[in-house]
Amino acid sequence: DTAVSQTPKYLVTQMGNDKSIKCEQNLGHDTMYWYKQDSKKFLKIMFSYNNKELIINETVPNRFSPKSPDKAHLNLHINSLELGDSAVYFCASSHNMESEQYFGPGTRLTVT
Amino acid sequence: GEDVEQSLFLSVREGDSSVINCTYTDSSSTYLYWYKQEPGAGLQLLTYIFSNMDMKQDQRLTVLLNKKDKHLSLRIADTQTGDSAIYFCAESPPGGSYIPTFGRGTSLIVHP
């Protein structure tokens, strides 16, 4: 039983396209996150949602738009993809903003 | 400079102890974490330590915290080939949010 799942696992697309990555958690957590891990392995927070409300929105281009239809899902939509968007994107969830985070397996996005 | 620094690689022989080191800059950090990332997988929380502790032991893992030097280490006793992974150090500031700042990760390679 996967606690935090992401789809797709791999995504290869061309510049200028629009794509979405989905995340689901079955842990009953209230808080979900998106992280970006670049080629140098830096892991940076992008967004955080608590009870479907946007809490953290780090300096991320507005081409990235998170959407939380319910507490168990946090999807990431990216418009007009650029080469620099190539990275591994991790979803995570936690019981609340003060609890440890559980990570999904990651989505490797390659923009050509 | 980076907020959380780690050496990028560590190579050990199976059965030896591994020590992975990390330095951080935020003296107000309340929680310090060690995450493990196996190939193709998401991050898994290994252990964490409160800033008012000096040491925490959990089976083969020992975490040492030197607050004065802002130095955190993870010791893995009797290292096994299955311990080969990337280990991320992370710090979390006070204020009710556990959004960690991650280091780049240390790749641990265990030789048979």
Short mmCIF file of C-alpha atoms in Angstrom, two decimals:
data_model
loop_
_atom_site.label_atom_id
_atom_site.label_comp_id
_atom_site.label_asym_id
_atom_site.label_seq_id
_atom_site.Cartn_x
_atom_site.Cartn_y
_atom_site.Cartn_z
CA ASP A 1 0.00 0.00 0.00
CA THR A 2 1.75 3.09 -1.26
CA ALA A 3 1.44 5.97 1.18
CA VAL A 4 2.35 8.82 -1.17
CA SER A 5 2.10 8.11 -4.88
CA GLN A 6 2.89 10.21 -7.91
CA THR A 7 2.09 9.81 -11.58
CA PRO A 8 3.73 9.63 -13.95
CA LYS A 9 7.09 8.33 -12.77
CA TYR A 10 8.79 9.58 -15.93
CA LEU A 11 7.70 12.40 -18.20
CA VAL A 12 9.51 13.42 -21.38
CA THR A 13 8.09 16.35 -23.29
CA GLN A 14 9.05 19.19 -25.57
CA MET A 15 9.56 22.82 -24.75
CA GLY A 16 6.42 24.87 -24.78
CA ASN A 17 4.10 22.03 -23.84
CA ASP A 18 1.79 22.01 -20.83
CA LYS A 19 1.91 19.02 -18.48
CA SER A 20 0.56 17.89 -15.12
CA ILE A 21 1.95 15.69 -12.37
CA LYS A 22 -0.44 14.11 -9.92
CA CYS A 23 0.08 13.26 -6.29
CA GLU A 24 -2.10 11.30 -3.91
CA GLN A 25 -1.64 10.33 -0.28
CA ASN A 26 -3.68 7.77 1.62
CA LEU A 27 -2.32 8.66 5.05
CA GLY A 28 -5.09 11.03 6.02
CA HIS A 29 -2.63 13.90 6.24
CA ASP A 30 -3.72 17.52 6.15
CA THR A 31 -0.60 18.99 4.55
CA MET A 32 0.99 18.30 1.18
CA TYR A 33 4.06 19.68 -0.56
CA TRP A 34 5.85 19.87 -3.86
CA TYR A 35 9.64 19.85 -4.00
CA LYS A 36 12.01 20.21 -6.94
CA GLN A 37 15.31 18.33 -6.98
CA ASP A 38 17.67 19.66 -9.62
CA SER A 39 20.56 17.89 -11.32
CA LYS A 40 22.88 18.89 -8.49
CA LYS A 41 20.57 17.16 -6.02
CA PHE A 42 19.44 20.38 -4.40
CA LEU A 43 15.98 19.85 -2.95
CA LYS A 44 13.86 22.99 -2.77
CA ILE A 45 10.34 23.48 -1.50
CA MET A 46 7.99 24.87 -4.13
CA PHE A 47 4.54 24.80 -2.58
CA SER A 48 2.76 23.69 0.54
CA TYR A 49 -0.96 23.18 1.02
CA ASN A 50 -2.70 22.74 4.33
CA ASN A 51 -6.30 21.60 4.25
CA LYS A 52 -6.47 22.51 0.56
CA GLU A 53 -5.23 26.03 1.18
CA LEU A 54 -1.97 27.36 -0.22
CA ILE A 55 0.39 28.06 2.67
CA ILE A 56 3.83 28.32 1.10
CA ASN A 57 4.61 29.55 -2.37
CA GLU A 58 8.34 29.93 -2.77
CA THR A 59 9.87 31.85 -5.64
CA VAL A 60 8.51 29.73 -8.43
CA PRO A 61 7.53 30.96 -11.91
CA ASN A 62 3.80 31.44 -12.27
CA ARG A 63 3.90 28.84 -15.04
CA PHE A 64 3.70 26.39 -12.13
CA SER A 65 0.23 26.11 -10.67
CA PRO A 66 -0.63 23.67 -7.90
CA LYS A 67 -4.18 22.46 -7.47
CA SER A 68 -5.62 20.62 -4.51
CA PRO A 69 -9.07 19.21 -5.30
CA ASP A 70 -9.20 17.56 -1.86
CA LYS A 71 -6.91 16.93 1.07
CA ALA A 72 -5.62 13.67 -0.40
CA HIS A 73 -4.51 15.16 -3.71
CA LEU A 74 -2.11 17.87 -4.78
CA ASN A 75 -1.47 18.17 -8.49
CA LEU A 76 1.14 20.29 -10.20
CA HIS A 77 0.40 21.83 -13.56
CA ILE A 78 3.21 23.38 -15.57
CA ASN A 79 2.58 25.65 -18.56
CA SER A 80 4.99 26.46 -21.37
CA LEU A 81 7.66 24.04 -20.23
CA GLU A 82 11.27 25.18 -20.44
CA LEU A 83 14.54 23.27 -20.52
CA GLY A 84 15.34 24.45 -17.00
CA ASP A 85 12.23 22.75 -15.68
CA SER A 86 13.94 19.38 -16.16
CA ALA A 87 14.29 17.91 -12.69
CA VAL A 88 12.82 15.36 -10.33
CA TYR A 89 9.68 16.61 -8.63
CA PHE A 90 8.79 15.13 -5.27
CA CYS A 91 5.46 15.26 -3.58
CA ALA A 92 5.31 14.88 0.19
CA SER A 93 2.69 14.91 2.90
CA SER A 94 2.59 15.34 6.65
CA HIS A 95 -0.02 15.07 9.36
CA ASN A 96 0.13 18.81 9.83
CA MET A 97 2.60 21.64 9.34
CA GLU A 98 4.52 20.51 12.41
CA SER A 99 4.99 16.84 11.56
CA GLU A 100 7.59 14.91 9.66
CA GLN A 101 7.06 14.54 5.95
CA TYR A 102 6.58 11.41 3.91
CA PHE A 103 7.83 11.58 0.37
CA GLY A 104 6.55 10.12 -2.86
CA PRO A 105 8.86 8.29 -5.28
CA GLY A 106 9.37 11.34 -7.49
CA THR A 107 8.57 12.23 -11.09
CA ARG A 108 11.50 12.69 -13.41
CA LEU A 109 10.62 15.42 -15.88
CA THR A 110 12.78 15.82 -18.97
CA VAL A 111 12.14 18.75 -21.26
CA THR A 112 13.74 18.50 -24.69
CA GLY B 1 27.23 29.87 0.90
CA GLU B 2 24.78 27.04 1.25
CA ASP B 3 22.66 26.81 4.37
CA VAL B 4 23.30 23.09 4.80
CA GLU B 5 26.56 21.57 3.61
CA GLN B 6 27.59 17.97 3.18
CA SER B 7 30.42 16.21 1.44
CA LEU B 8 29.18 14.66 -1.78
CA PHE B 9 30.66 11.16 -1.60
CA LEU B 10 31.66 8.57 0.98
CA SER B 11 32.99 5.11 0.20
CA VAL B 12 33.26 2.39 2.86
CA ARG B 13 33.79 -1.33 3.06
CA GLU B 14 30.97 -3.62 4.10
CA GLY B 15 31.03 -4.18 7.84
CA ASP B 16 32.83 -0.93 8.62
CA SER B 17 31.19 2.09 10.20
CA SER B 18 30.14 5.03 8.05
CA VAL B 19 30.09 8.58 9.31
CA ILE B 20 28.29 11.19 7.25
CA ASN B 21 28.83 14.79 8.30
CA CYS B 22 26.75 17.91 7.86
CA THR B 23 27.11 21.55 8.85
CA TYR B 24 24.29 24.05 9.00
CA THR B 25 24.08 27.78 9.50
CA ASP B 26 20.79 28.51 11.23
CA SER B 27 21.49 28.38 14.96
CA SER B 28 17.77 28.64 15.67
CA SER B 29 17.05 25.33 13.94
CA THR B 30 14.83 23.23 16.14
CA TYR B 31 14.88 19.96 14.25
CA LEU B 32 17.63 18.32 12.27
CA TYR B 33 16.90 15.38 10.03
CA TRP B 34 18.56 12.63 8.13
CA TYR B 35 16.79 11.35 5.02
CA LYS B 36 17.76 8.43 2.82
CA GLN B 37 17.15 8.32 -0.91
CA GLU B 38 17.60 4.99 -2.61
CA PRO B 39 18.04 4.90 -6.40
CA GLY B 40 14.83 5.79 -8.18
CA ALA B 41 12.92 6.32 -4.96
CA GLY B 42 11.70 9.19 -2.86
CA LEU B 43 13.17 10.40 0.37
CA GLN B 44 12.67 8.33 3.47
CA LEU B 45 12.99 9.91 6.88
CA LEU B 46 15.65 7.93 8.75
CA THR B 47 15.83 9.81 11.98
CA TYR B 48 15.67 13.27 13.45
CA ILE B 49 17.00 14.99 16.52
CA PHE B 50 15.73 17.92 18.55
CA SER B 51 18.16 20.76 18.95
CA ASN B 52 18.21 20.31 22.74
CA MET B 53 19.70 16.82 22.37
CA ASP B 54 23.33 15.85 21.84
CA MET B 55 22.86 12.30 20.71
CA LYS B 56 20.21 9.93 19.52
CA GLN B 57 20.66 6.23 18.88
CA ASP B 58 18.35 4.00 16.89
CA GLN B 59 19.64 0.49 16.24
CA ARG B 60 22.60 0.86 13.85
CA LEU B 61 22.16 4.61 13.54
CA THR B 62 23.73 7.18 15.86
CA VAL B 63 23.12 10.88 15.40
CA LEU B 64 25.47 13.35 17.07
CA LEU B 65 24.71 17.05 17.31
CA ASN B 66 27.24 19.71 18.20
CA LYS B 67 25.21 22.90 18.47
CA LYS B 68 28.22 25.08 19.18
CA ASP B 69 29.85 24.11 15.90
CA LYS B 70 26.51 23.61 14.11
CA HIS B 71 27.64 20.14 13.14
CA LEU B 72 25.48 17.08 12.69
CA SER B 73 26.69 13.58 11.95
CA LEU B 74 25.11 10.25 11.15
CA ARG B 75 27.00 7.10 12.04
CA ILE B 76 25.91 3.81 10.53
CA ALA B 77 27.40 0.82 12.33
CA ASP B 78 28.17 -2.41 10.46
CA THR B 79 27.41 -0.80 7.09
CA GLN B 80 25.74 -3.12 4.59
CA THR B 81 25.49 -2.95 0.81
CA GLY B 82 21.81 -2.15 1.26
CA ASP B 83 22.84 1.07 2.96
CA SER B 84 24.17 2.39 -0.35
CA ALA B 85 22.07 5.47 -1.04
CA ILE B 86 22.14 9.24 -0.89
CA TYR B 87 21.78 10.64 2.61
CA PHE B 88 20.35 14.12 3.03
CA CYS B 89 20.84 16.28 6.04
CA ALA B 90 18.12 18.86 6.64
CA GLU B 91 17.38 21.55 9.17
CA SER B 92 14.09 23.05 10.15
CA PRO B 93 13.60 26.47 11.71
CA PRO B 94 11.34 27.20 14.67
CA GLY B 95 7.93 28.74 14.21
CA GLY B 96 5.64 25.79 13.84
CA SER B 97 6.60 24.87 10.31
CA TYR B 98 8.71 21.81 9.62
CA ILE B 99 9.66 22.85 6.10
CA PRO B 100 13.24 21.66 6.04
CA THR B 101 16.19 23.08 4.17
CA PHE B 102 18.11 20.25 2.58
CA GLY B 103 21.77 19.73 1.91
CA ARG B 104 22.89 18.37 -1.44
CA GLY B 105 23.15 14.85 -0.11
CA THR B 106 26.07 12.48 0.45
CA SER B 107 26.31 9.44 -1.82
CA LEU B 108 27.31 6.48 0.33
CA ILE B 109 28.91 3.66 -1.62
CA VAL B 110 29.42 0.38 0.22
CA HIS B 111 31.94 -2.05 -1.22
CA PRO B 112 31.63 -5.78 -0.55
#
